[in-house]
Structure formats: C-alpha cells, structure tokens
Amino acid sequence: MGTKLYWNEELETISRNELENIQEGLLSEHLALAYNKSEYYREAFDKAGVKPEDFKKLSDISKFPFVNKYIERERQLHKPLLGDMLAVEEEDVVFVSASSGSTGVPTLSPFTKKDFEEFQDVQSRLFWAAGMRPKDRYVHALNFTLFVGGPDVIGAQNLGALCIWAGAIPSDRLLFILKEFQPTVIWTTPSYAWYLGETAKKQGIDPAKDLAISKIIVAGEPGGSIAATRESIEALWDAEVYDFFGISDIFGACAGMCSERNGLHLAEDHILAEVIHPDTLEPVAEGERGEIVLTTLRKTARPMIRFRTGDIGTINKERCNCGRTHARINITGRLDDMLIVSGVNVFPSDIEYVVRNMEELSGEYRITALTENFTTKFKVEVERAAGNEESKEALAEKVSGRIKVRVGVKPKEVVVLENGELPRATHKAKRLVDLRKES
C-alpha cells in the first residue's frame, strides 16, 4: 500500500470534464437539500428569487446568494444551538467544532456521522499527497479543544501512520516528544515551526541532526506557500514543508500541497471554488487574485452555499505535474489584513516575501497600519540577522526599496531592530497592528 502514488487514483486523476459533471450532479442535489431542509436557505433563496431547479450548469451558482461569517453567526443566535442553516435534526449531529469571532460567541460547525467520516477520508488523501505513509510516526500538535483541525489526526491513523496525539502543549514538552519518540512528520503553523526550531537550538538540540522530522505540514498562515519562508523553515529543520488550507466553517484541511508543492490541491469532489472580485462580486479570470468563495457539495449537516471566506488567493485548474486534476489554490492573505495604500493593495504576505528573501534580516517582521492626513500609511519593523554589522540606516533603505519593487509603494518608515527584539509566535503570528482607528 505504501508504494501507491495516490490515496484514490481514479478520483484524484479524473478528467476535468468528468470532475465537473460530478460536481454538477452533487450540487444539484445539495441545493435541493439546502432549500428543502434548511429554514435559512429556503428564506434566502426565495428572497433572491431563485430555486434549486434553476441550477443547470456550474456557472449557474452565480444566481444564488452569498453567505458569510456574519450571517452564519446571526443565524446561530437566531435559533440556538446550531442555527437554522442546519439541514438535519440535531440528533443526527455527532461532532461540532467552533471558531470564535469578534463577538466572542463561538460559531459552531456541525457534522453528521457521514460528514465526519468523509472529512477524515479527505484528511487521509491530503496526508498521502504530502508523502505521509504507514511507516511514518506522526505527531499531531494541534489544539483538540473545539478546533476543527483537532480530529485530523484520525485521517493520519486511517492512513496507517503511528500517531502521537500531542495537542497544544508547551514547547519544552513538545521538544521532549520530538526527541524521545523521533516522529517523522509534524503539523503546526509556519510561525511556530520557526519558533520551535529556534527554541530547540537554544536548548542545544539541532533540529536537522538530533530530530527525525522529515516533513512539516503547516497551515493557518500564508507562509507555507511563500517560497522564502518555506525554504527558511526547511533549512532549519532539514525537512520538507507542505502547506495545507482549512476552514472551520466547512471542515479541517480541504486543500494541500502534493510533491510538486506548486499550489494546494482542493478536494473538488467535496467543495466548489469560485474566485471573485471582493468589491464587484463578479468572477475574476483564472489565475487572477480575488476572494475565495467555497460551496460544499456533500456536507449534509449544514450546507454552505457560496461562503465568502475572506481569504484572498488564486486558482489554477490545469493538470498538475503530479498527475492530479483537482484545482490548485494559492492563498496570499486575508481580506481583513489587506491595506490599500495610494490605491495599491498591500498584503502582509507581500512584505513577508521581501523580508524572508533578505539574508541580512532575521526573517521576523511586524507591520503597523496608521492614518496620516486621512490616508493609510504603513510602517515595517524588521530585525538584523545575527552577525550583520550593516548600518541600520542603510539596511532600512534597502528594505524600503525592495518593498517598493514588490508591491509598488514604499512604507512610511522601516525600523531596523536587533535580532530577537520582535516577539516570537507560539501559534499564529500577529504580523499586522492596525492603529488607523486610534490615529
């Protein structure tokens, strides 16, 4: 079994025409389920003047209304516990994950038994594409408390790997597990992978020589798809980094890198993806950057029809060199984190690209957004690499110039700090500080 290239070869290498025919059939049934079983969707479709039978081809999805996090939370509060987007009875729900929002009210994501089993089969598929095999020892270092990524360890178990359910534990304890049990695969965020490697070195542990990690799965931040960030983590650990993408509103990881590591294959037999302009809400051309919109095709507990993720990225539907035909997505940032500076869209991932590509810097950075004369400006703080004696003024000018080349505008200011002055993240790094309301 460990020698096969695909978890499900027939499904993963199916022609685009066949795949889209499958999507059409699934979506036709899914829209009918949403309309007939969910109070919210019946009301929303009627208000938009559209019926499930109006869907004839994939492009017809544009006739149906969007949903977003605000609607999801509002409908849950409207009819506690699980909301009126639910399309099954509560007794059919066997698992819920949760994500908190600005209100502090956890937004629940329900699963039926079938939903959950299919969710874990997708996890096995993504793990396999990333190179995990039954011979591997996998340490699952994600939070188990209501986090949708917590159960993903079951996907690794179903694949046949030896699984260590570590959970979210202190770095010292995790390093003990890595040294004592010598696992070969770990999953964390890009920021924490870097932090953990640095922490290991401070404790006299060389991640590349003293530990057995050969693959690091990362998610939760764009860094895993930024070549310079990925290469820095790989050099620190002497391991390959694979980026995954997941969303609590649907299910854990639903897209992941294959051996080519040129985009993240989306499980298109479960999810239909659109990329739209966030202002006009019209589709953008394939390959152009826009907001990712996802529609479930099989999740019966709570269908998500045209869910605006708030993630900015691109989609590529060409066959991958690995042989897989499912579309590849690239996430470049969050709509919430996008700054519009002198008419130019600036994402933290663009700044990260510059910083991680400069050997003169440590790789850590922080962006501060502020308002000056009713205009958005941004400041960038970076650190000198250990041993770099270049003047701070010269280095700041160099960083500013490279940011201008990358994004089209210069920062208001670049502040160069000494190595270690910026805080290190133990989970998701907070790269953007927004002071615009204060200023």
Tab-separated table of C-alpha atoms in Angstrom:
chain	number	residue	atom	x	y	z
A	1	MET	CA	0.000	0.000	0.000
A	2	GLY	CA	2.840	2.413	0.822
A	3	THR	CA	4.122	2.361	-2.792
A	4	LYS	CA	0.970	3.714	-4.454
A	5	LEU	CA	1.107	7.322	-5.653
A	6	TYR	CA	-2.447	8.351	-4.795
A	7	TRP	CA	-4.889	7.755	-1.973
A	8	ASN	CA	-7.667	7.398	-4.572
A	9	GLU	CA	-6.107	7.393	-8.043
A	10	GLU	CA	-9.353	7.213	-10.013
A	11	LEU	CA	-10.836	10.202	-8.211
A	12	GLU	CA	-7.688	12.326	-7.979
A	13	THR	CA	-6.709	11.938	-11.656
A	14	ILE	CA	-10.187	12.073	-13.193
A	15	SER	CA	-10.547	14.354	-16.244
A	16	ARG	CA	-11.765	17.910	-15.676
A	17	ASN	CA	-14.911	17.229	-17.701
A	18	GLU	CA	-15.774	14.174	-15.621
A	19	LEU	CA	-14.984	16.010	-12.392
A	20	GLU	CA	-17.188	18.952	-13.326
A	21	ASN	CA	-20.014	16.579	-14.294
A	22	ILE	CA	-19.742	15.023	-10.822
A	23	GLN	CA	-19.779	18.492	-9.247
A	24	GLU	CA	-22.906	19.452	-11.192
A	25	GLY	CA	-24.761	16.346	-10.046
A	26	LEU	CA	-23.698	16.766	-6.412
A	27	LEU	CA	-24.502	20.470	-6.352
A	28	SER	CA	-27.924	19.978	-7.867
A	29	GLU	CA	-28.803	17.585	-5.032
A	30	HIS	CA	-27.096	19.783	-2.439
A	31	LEU	CA	-29.049	22.905	-3.392
A	32	ALA	CA	-32.287	20.928	-3.128
A	33	LEU	CA	-31.250	19.653	0.303
A	34	ALA	CA	-30.457	23.191	1.480
A	35	TYR	CA	-33.757	24.578	0.206
A	36	ASN	CA	-35.966	21.757	1.440
A	37	LYS	CA	-34.354	21.133	4.826
A	38	SER	CA	-32.926	24.468	5.986
A	39	GLU	CA	-35.164	27.298	7.128
A	40	TYR	CA	-32.466	29.870	6.370
A	41	TYR	CA	-31.702	28.733	2.823
A	42	ARG	CA	-35.368	28.489	1.878
A	43	GLU	CA	-35.858	32.066	3.056
A	44	ALA	CA	-32.634	33.300	1.370
A	45	PHE	CA	-33.319	31.576	-1.969
A	46	ASP	CA	-36.916	32.846	-2.036
A	47	LYS	CA	-35.752	36.372	-1.267
A	48	ALA	CA	-33.237	36.168	-4.134
A	49	GLY	CA	-35.929	34.787	-6.466
A	50	VAL	CA	-34.056	31.577	-7.177
A	51	LYS	CA	-34.924	27.888	-6.836
A	52	PRO	CA	-32.722	24.759	-6.831
A	53	GLU	CA	-34.125	23.795	-10.232
A	54	ASP	CA	-32.640	26.998	-11.699
A	55	PHE	CA	-29.242	25.335	-11.398
A	56	LYS	CA	-28.398	23.600	-14.702
A	57	LYS	CA	-24.630	24.078	-15.009
A	58	LEU	CA	-21.775	25.099	-12.683
A	59	SER	CA	-21.823	28.743	-13.762
A	60	ASP	CA	-25.439	28.938	-12.549
A	61	ILE	CA	-24.124	29.004	-8.979
A	62	SER	CA	-23.737	32.764	-9.517
A	63	LYS	CA	-27.553	33.049	-9.357
A	64	PHE	CA	-27.551	32.046	-5.691
A	65	PRO	CA	-26.920	34.397	-2.756
A	66	PHE	CA	-23.679	34.518	-0.788
A	67	VAL	CA	-23.315	33.677	2.884
A	68	ASN	CA	-20.567	34.918	5.195
A	69	LYS	CA	-19.369	34.658	8.770
A	70	TYR	CA	-21.754	37.382	9.934
A	71	ILE	CA	-24.800	35.568	8.525
A	72	GLU	CA	-23.573	32.262	9.934
A	73	ARG	CA	-23.233	33.749	13.428
A	74	GLU	CA	-26.532	35.660	13.205
A	75	ARG	CA	-28.488	32.559	12.206
A	76	GLN	CA	-26.938	30.561	15.026
A	77	LEU	CA	-28.042	33.208	17.543
A	78	HIS	CA	-31.469	33.323	15.864
A	79	LYS	CA	-32.051	29.636	16.616
A	80	PRO	CA	-29.598	28.223	19.198
A	81	LEU	CA	-27.728	25.865	19.434
A	82	LEU	CA	-26.864	25.054	15.835
A	83	GLY	CA	-28.845	27.703	13.941
A	84	ASP	CA	-31.393	27.498	11.160
A	85	MET	CA	-28.811	26.878	8.418
A	86	LEU	CA	-28.882	23.310	9.731
A	87	ALA	CA	-30.354	20.796	7.266
A	88	VAL	CA	-30.674	17.799	9.607
A	89	GLU	CA	-32.098	17.127	13.052
A	90	GLU	CA	-29.754	17.797	15.962
A	91	GLU	CA	-29.884	14.094	16.868
A	92	ASP	CA	-28.101	13.396	13.552
A	93	VAL	CA	-25.157	15.621	14.522
A	94	VAL	CA	-22.256	13.707	16.099
A	95	PHE	CA	-19.488	16.333	16.205
A	96	VAL	CA	-19.134	20.125	16.344
A	97	SER	CA	-16.069	22.315	16.027
A	98	ALA	CA	-16.073	26.001	16.851
A	99	SER	CA	-14.351	29.217	15.918
A	100	SER	CA	-14.697	32.394	17.927
A	101	GLY	CA	-15.417	35.752	16.346
A	102	SER	CA	-15.289	39.409	17.322
A	103	THR	CA	-18.395	38.969	19.486
A	104	GLY	CA	-16.726	36.185	21.434
A	105	VAL	CA	-19.642	33.872	20.569
A	106	PRO	CA	-18.259	30.550	19.236
A	107	THR	CA	-19.545	29.780	15.743
A	108	LEU	CA	-20.289	26.062	15.601
A	109	SER	CA	-19.660	23.799	12.631
A	110	PRO	CA	-21.791	20.617	12.809
A	111	PHE	CA	-21.090	17.215	11.252
A	112	THR	CA	-23.219	14.119	10.798
A	113	LYS	CA	-21.511	10.723	11.113
A	114	LYS	CA	-21.199	10.529	7.322
A	115	ASP	CA	-19.884	14.111	7.125
A	116	PHE	CA	-17.235	13.333	9.716
A	117	GLU	CA	-16.104	10.096	8.065
A	118	GLU	CA	-15.822	11.805	4.675
A	119	PHE	CA	-13.956	14.704	6.318
A	120	GLN	CA	-11.361	12.264	7.647
A	121	ASP	CA	-11.051	10.492	4.298
A	122	VAL	CA	-10.120	13.840	2.755
A	123	GLN	CA	-7.503	14.287	5.503
A	124	SER	CA	-6.024	10.887	4.590
A	125	ARG	CA	-5.951	11.932	0.929
A	126	LEU	CA	-4.092	15.167	1.721
A	127	PHE	CA	-1.649	13.452	4.073
A	128	TRP	CA	-0.903	10.864	1.391
A	129	ALA	CA	-0.356	13.561	-1.259
A	130	ALA	CA	2.132	15.238	1.101
A	131	GLY	CA	4.085	11.997	1.316
A	132	MET	CA	2.897	10.542	4.635
A	133	ARG	CA	2.964	6.748	4.618
A	134	PRO	CA	2.117	3.924	7.078
A	135	LYS	CA	5.806	3.729	8.076
A	136	ASP	CA	5.713	7.313	9.404
A	137	ARG	CA	5.392	8.448	13.006
A	138	TYR	CA	3.129	11.489	13.092
A	139	VAL	CA	2.889	13.950	15.980
A	140	HIS	CA	-0.361	15.914	15.941
A	141	ALA	CA	0.484	19.143	17.743
A	142	LEU	CA	-2.807	20.971	17.087
A	143	ASN	CA	-5.372	22.079	19.642
A	144	PHE	CA	-8.041	19.458	20.387
A	145	THR	CA	-10.431	21.848	22.190
A	146	LEU	CA	-13.255	22.530	19.696
A	147	PHE	CA	-10.683	23.203	16.943
A	148	VAL	CA	-11.716	21.722	13.592
A	149	GLY	CA	-8.122	20.593	12.956
A	150	GLY	CA	-8.038	18.550	16.163
A	151	PRO	CA	-9.660	15.374	14.751
A	152	ASP	CA	-7.446	15.437	11.627
A	153	VAL	CA	-5.143	13.009	13.425
A	154	ILE	CA	-7.779	10.360	12.669
A	155	GLY	CA	-7.068	10.851	8.964
A	156	ALA	CA	-3.425	10.004	9.644
A	157	GLN	CA	-4.435	6.943	11.666
A	158	ASN	CA	-6.742	5.753	8.887
A	159	LEU	CA	-3.792	6.066	6.525
A	160	GLY	CA	-1.838	3.718	8.791
A	161	ALA	CA	0.711	6.076	10.364
A	162	LEU	CA	1.722	5.717	14.007
A	163	CYS	CA	0.046	8.732	15.602
A	164	ILE	CA	1.054	10.676	18.704
A	165	TRP	CA	-1.823	12.809	19.989
A	166	ALA	CA	0.262	15.640	21.460
A	167	GLY	CA	-2.221	18.510	21.209
A	168	ALA	CA	-1.342	22.111	22.047
A	169	ILE	CA	1.350	21.697	24.686
A	170	PRO	CA	4.287	23.848	25.886
A	171	SER	CA	7.287	23.915	23.555
A	172	ASP	CA	9.562	22.186	26.066
A	173	ARG	CA	7.155	19.267	26.319
A	174	LEU	CA	6.761	19.044	22.537
A	175	LEU	CA	10.528	19.052	22.047
A	176	PHE	CA	10.759	16.224	24.577
A	177	ILE	CA	8.295	14.208	22.450
A	178	LEU	CA	10.222	15.009	19.266
A	179	LYS	CA	13.498	13.889	20.807
A	180	GLU	CA	12.198	10.885	22.758
A	181	PHE	CA	9.812	9.388	20.162
A	182	GLN	CA	11.588	10.611	16.996
A	183	PRO	CA	8.437	11.252	14.904
A	184	THR	CA	8.971	11.894	11.198
A	185	VAL	CA	6.010	14.218	10.489
A	186	ILE	CA	4.533	17.149	12.433
A	187	TRP	CA	1.745	19.673	11.752
A	188	THR	CA	1.828	23.265	13.041
A	189	THR	CA	1.794	26.880	11.786
A	190	PRO	CA	4.732	28.338	9.801
A	191	SER	CA	5.481	30.799	12.608
A	192	TYR	CA	5.506	28.083	15.250
A	193	ALA	CA	7.636	25.758	13.108
A	194	TRP	CA	10.259	28.521	13.005
A	195	TYR	CA	9.870	29.333	16.699
A	196	LEU	CA	10.109	25.683	17.735
A	197	GLY	CA	13.251	25.189	15.679
A	198	GLU	CA	14.864	28.280	17.220
A	199	THR	CA	13.833	27.141	20.710
A	200	ALA	CA	15.345	23.711	20.083
A	201	LYS	CA	18.675	25.267	19.110
A	202	LYS	CA	18.687	27.393	22.284
A	203	GLN	CA	18.309	24.145	24.244
A	204	GLY	CA	21.255	22.587	22.437
A	205	ILE	CA	19.086	20.489	20.108
A	206	ASP	CA	19.857	20.697	16.392
A	207	PRO	CA	16.507	20.078	14.639
A	208	ALA	CA	18.299	18.979	11.476
A	209	LYS	CA	20.586	16.447	13.173
A	210	ASP	CA	19.104	15.457	16.520
A	211	LEU	CA	15.476	15.022	15.437
A	212	ALA	CA	13.883	12.764	12.816
A	213	ILE	CA	11.322	15.209	11.353
A	214	SER	CA	11.394	14.884	7.553
A	215	LYS	CA	8.074	16.560	6.744
A	216	ILE	CA	6.411	19.580	8.342
A	217	ILE	CA	2.776	20.293	7.492
A	218	VAL	CA	1.811	23.924	8.074
A	219	ALA	CA	-1.492	25.779	7.939
A	220	GLY	CA	-3.247	28.837	9.350
A	221	GLU	CA	-0.930	31.429	7.757
A	222	PRO	CA	0.170	32.190	4.157
A	223	GLY	CA	3.842	31.480	4.958
A	224	GLY	CA	3.767	27.856	3.813
A	225	SER	CA	3.118	28.971	0.246
A	226	ILE	CA	5.794	31.693	0.299
A	227	ALA	CA	8.918	30.049	-1.111
A	228	ALA	CA	11.389	32.057	1.001
A	229	THR	CA	9.524	31.283	4.248
A	230	ARG	CA	9.203	27.615	3.358
A	231	GLU	CA	12.891	27.371	2.431
A	232	SER	CA	13.970	29.033	5.695
A	233	ILE	CA	11.988	26.519	7.764
A	234	GLU	CA	13.283	23.650	5.623
A	235	ALA	CA	16.896	24.744	6.138
A	236	LEU	CA	16.374	24.991	9.902
A	237	TRP	CA	14.849	21.504	10.185
A	238	ASP	CA	16.330	19.779	7.106
A	239	ALA	CA	12.737	18.780	6.314
A	240	GLU	CA	10.214	19.378	3.555
A	241	VAL	CA	7.381	21.832	4.279
A	242	TYR	CA	3.859	21.213	2.907
A	243	ASP	CA	1.159	23.870	3.105
A	244	PHE	CA	-2.463	22.921	3.937
A	245	PHE	CA	-5.594	25.083	3.873
A	246	GLY	CA	-8.668	24.537	6.011
A	247	ILE	CA	-11.696	26.427	7.169
A	248	SER	CA	-13.692	25.724	10.314
A	249	ASP	CA	-16.977	26.671	8.635
A	250	ILE	CA	-16.680	23.665	6.301
A	251	PHE	CA	-14.114	21.159	7.600
A	252	GLY	CA	-10.450	20.875	8.610
A	253	ALA	CA	-7.916	20.767	5.808
A	254	CYS	CA	-9.686	20.776	2.455
A	255	ALA	CA	-6.652	21.600	0.257
A	256	GLY	CA	-2.995	20.663	0.467
A	257	MET	CA	0.297	20.533	-1.388
A	258	CYS	CA	1.464	17.476	-3.303
A	259	SER	CA	5.084	16.541	-4.063
A	260	GLU	CA	5.274	19.345	-6.653
A	261	ARG	CA	4.451	21.965	-3.998
A	262	ASN	CA	3.071	24.347	-6.619
A	263	GLY	CA	-0.321	25.218	-5.147
A	264	LEU	CA	-2.734	23.363	-2.867
A	265	HIS	CA	-4.998	20.721	-4.402
A	266	LEU	CA	-8.607	21.389	-3.368
A	267	ALA	CA	-10.887	18.395	-2.699
A	268	GLU	CA	-13.196	19.362	-5.557
A	269	ASP	CA	-15.427	16.345	-5.111
A	270	HIS	CA	-16.453	17.958	-1.794
A	271	ILE	CA	-16.113	21.685	-2.486
A	272	LEU	CA	-16.740	24.017	-5.413
A	273	ALA	CA	-14.441	27.061	-5.508
A	274	GLU	CA	-15.034	30.468	-7.053
A	275	VAL	CA	-12.699	33.478	-7.081
A	276	ILE	CA	-14.495	36.825	-7.117
A	277	HIS	CA	-13.589	40.494	-7.034
A	278	PRO	CA	-14.335	41.481	-3.424
A	279	ASP	CA	-15.959	44.779	-4.479
A	280	THR	CA	-17.900	43.913	-7.647
A	281	LEU	CA	-18.552	40.287	-6.537
A	282	GLU	CA	-18.004	39.245	-10.157
A	283	PRO	CA	-15.761	36.288	-11.088
A	284	VAL	CA	-12.143	37.112	-11.915
A	285	ALA	CA	-10.197	35.394	-14.688
A	286	GLU	CA	-8.476	32.118	-13.813
A	287	GLY	CA	-5.119	32.890	-12.219
A	288	GLU	CA	-6.127	36.378	-11.084
A	289	ARG	CA	-6.183	37.212	-7.398
A	290	GLY	CA	-9.545	37.615	-5.680
A	291	GLU	CA	-11.644	36.458	-2.742
A	292	ILE	CA	-12.081	32.700	-2.422
A	293	VAL	CA	-15.739	31.592	-2.260
A	294	LEU	CA	-16.474	27.983	-1.325
A	295	THR	CA	-19.617	25.873	-1.699
A	296	THR	CA	-19.993	22.478	-0.056
A	297	LEU	CA	-21.131	19.609	-2.274
A	298	ARG	CA	-21.664	16.814	0.230
A	299	LYS	CA	-21.801	18.124	3.801
A	300	THR	CA	-25.374	17.456	4.900
A	301	ALA	CA	-25.422	18.787	8.470
A	302	ARG	CA	-25.034	22.383	7.366
A	303	PRO	CA	-24.621	23.148	3.675
A	304	MET	CA	-22.516	26.224	2.946
A	305	ILE	CA	-23.661	27.785	-0.306
A	306	ARG	CA	-21.271	30.416	-1.719
A	307	PHE	CA	-19.460	31.072	1.547
A	308	ARG	CA	-17.255	34.168	1.324
A	309	THR	CA	-14.133	33.042	3.156
A	310	GLY	CA	-12.400	36.426	3.374
A	311	ASP	CA	-9.269	34.698	2.051
A	312	ILE	CA	-7.533	36.242	-0.955
A	313	GLY	CA	-5.939	33.932	-3.468
A	314	THR	CA	-5.849	32.414	-6.941
A	315	ILE	CA	-6.988	29.175	-8.576
A	316	ASN	CA	-5.314	27.039	-11.248
A	317	LYS	CA	-7.313	24.284	-12.960
A	318	GLU	CA	-4.521	22.898	-15.130
A	319	ARG	CA	-3.412	19.303	-14.563
A	320	CYS	CA	-0.550	19.239	-12.068
A	321	ASN	CA	2.756	17.541	-12.890
A	322	CYS	CA	1.909	15.056	-10.105
A	323	GLY	CA	-0.971	13.824	-12.287
A	324	ARG	CA	-3.770	15.221	-10.104
A	325	THR	CA	-6.521	17.162	-11.852
A	326	HIS	CA	-8.207	18.801	-8.875
A	327	ALA	CA	-7.689	22.568	-8.950
A	328	ARG	CA	-4.836	24.165	-7.027
A	329	ILE	CA	-5.408	27.227	-4.900
A	330	ASN	CA	-2.862	29.678	-3.519
A	331	ILE	CA	-3.860	31.805	-0.524
A	332	THR	CA	-1.948	35.094	-0.309
A	333	GLY	CA	-3.696	36.770	2.618
A	334	ARG	CA	-6.877	37.803	4.378
A	335	LEU	CA	-9.231	40.475	3.104
A	336	ASP	CA	-9.276	41.779	6.693
A	337	ASP	CA	-5.483	42.303	6.569
A	338	MET	CA	-5.331	43.985	3.170
A	339	LEU	CA	-4.155	47.613	3.224
A	340	ILE	CA	-4.987	49.984	0.384
A	341	VAL	CA	-2.059	52.401	0.166
A	342	SER	CA	-2.123	55.043	-2.581
A	343	GLY	CA	-4.549	52.839	-4.491
A	344	VAL	CA	-2.315	49.747	-4.197
A	345	ASN	CA	-3.371	46.562	-2.374
A	346	VAL	CA	-0.715	45.576	0.171
A	347	PHE	CA	-0.830	42.219	1.993
A	348	PRO	CA	1.383	41.099	4.888
A	349	SER	CA	2.406	38.149	2.692
A	350	ASP	CA	3.972	40.609	0.214
A	351	ILE	CA	6.096	42.094	2.982
A	352	GLU	CA	6.982	38.604	4.208
A	353	TYR	CA	8.192	37.703	0.711
A	354	VAL	CA	10.672	40.594	0.822
A	355	VAL	CA	11.844	40.056	4.396
A	356	ARG	CA	12.338	36.292	4.090
A	357	ASN	CA	14.385	36.773	0.901
A	358	MET	CA	16.962	39.038	2.546
A	359	GLU	CA	19.879	37.245	4.214
A	360	GLU	CA	20.683	40.475	6.053
A	361	LEU	CA	17.491	40.057	8.123
A	362	SER	CA	16.367	37.516	10.726
A	363	GLY	CA	13.080	36.911	8.879
A	364	GLU	CA	10.844	38.334	11.612
A	365	TYR	CA	8.749	41.412	10.874
A	366	ARG	CA	5.794	43.475	12.058
A	367	ILE	CA	3.591	45.881	10.100
A	368	THR	CA	1.799	48.837	11.654
A	369	ALA	CA	-1.040	50.496	9.731
A	370	LEU	CA	-1.857	54.117	10.549
A	371	THR	CA	-3.674	57.124	9.151
A	372	GLU	CA	-1.861	60.297	8.151
A	373	ASN	CA	-3.740	63.199	6.565
A	374	PHE	CA	-6.745	60.888	6.012
A	375	THR	CA	-4.545	58.459	4.072
A	376	THR	CA	-3.469	54.924	5.033
A	377	LYS	CA	0.257	54.516	5.605
A	378	PHE	CA	2.266	51.591	6.935
A	379	LYS	CA	5.436	51.107	8.955
A	380	VAL	CA	7.548	47.955	8.836
A	381	GLU	CA	9.759	46.714	11.669
A	382	VAL	CA	12.429	44.120	10.879
A	383	GLU	CA	15.444	42.616	12.651
A	384	ARG	CA	19.073	42.459	11.601
A	385	ALA	CA	20.359	38.925	11.182
A	386	ALA	CA	22.782	37.810	13.889
A	387	GLY	CA	26.281	38.990	12.990
A	388	ASN	CA	25.136	41.579	10.448
A	389	GLU	CA	27.022	44.836	11.128
A	390	GLU	CA	25.486	46.853	8.289
A	391	SER	CA	24.210	50.236	9.455
A	392	LYS	CA	20.550	50.361	10.367
A	393	GLU	CA	20.018	53.347	8.064
A	394	ALA	CA	21.449	51.589	5.020
A	395	LEU	CA	19.538	48.406	5.779
A	396	ALA	CA	16.266	50.301	6.252
A	397	GLU	CA	16.711	51.990	2.878
A	398	LYS	CA	17.429	48.647	1.227
A	399	VAL	CA	14.297	47.064	2.732
A	400	SER	CA	12.152	50.054	1.758
A	401	GLY	CA	13.379	49.878	-1.837
A	402	ARG	CA	12.688	46.168	-2.169
A	403	ILE	CA	9.173	46.583	-0.753
A	404	LYS	CA	8.568	49.318	-3.351
A	405	VAL	CA	9.676	46.949	-6.126
A	406	ARG	CA	7.478	44.128	-4.778
A	407	VAL	CA	4.217	45.965	-4.046
A	408	GLY	CA	4.504	49.294	-5.862
A	409	VAL	CA	4.576	51.614	-2.823
A	410	LYS	CA	7.132	52.406	-0.142
A	411	PRO	CA	6.392	52.113	3.560
A	412	LYS	CA	6.243	55.352	5.527
A	413	GLU	CA	9.115	54.035	7.622
A	414	VAL	CA	11.288	50.956	8.056
A	415	VAL	CA	12.612	50.390	11.569
A	416	VAL	CA	15.573	48.021	11.943
A	417	LEU	CA	15.781	46.273	15.334
A	418	GLU	CA	18.398	43.968	16.793
A	419	ASN	CA	17.988	40.222	16.425
A	420	GLY	CA	15.450	38.889	18.946
A	421	GLU	CA	13.666	42.180	19.703
A	422	LEU	CA	10.419	41.271	17.941
A	423	PRO	CA	8.131	38.813	19.782
A	424	ARG	CA	8.121	35.188	18.582
A	425	ALA	CA	4.790	33.458	17.971
A	426	THR	CA	3.848	30.197	19.649
A	427	HIS	CA	0.787	29.765	17.399
A	428	LYS	CA	-0.382	32.172	14.707
A	429	ALA	CA	1.870	35.195	14.410
A	430	LYS	CA	0.239	38.617	14.677
A	431	ARG	CA	2.008	40.434	11.868
A	432	LEU	CA	-0.305	43.435	11.471
A	433	VAL	CA	-1.025	46.067	14.110
A	434	ASP	CA	-3.812	48.383	12.962
A	435	LEU	CA	-3.716	51.834	14.573
A	436	ARG	CA	-5.893	53.570	11.989
A	437	LYS	CA	-8.885	53.961	14.309
A	438	GLU	CA	-6.641	55.362	17.033
A	439	SER	CA	-4.987	57.846	14.700
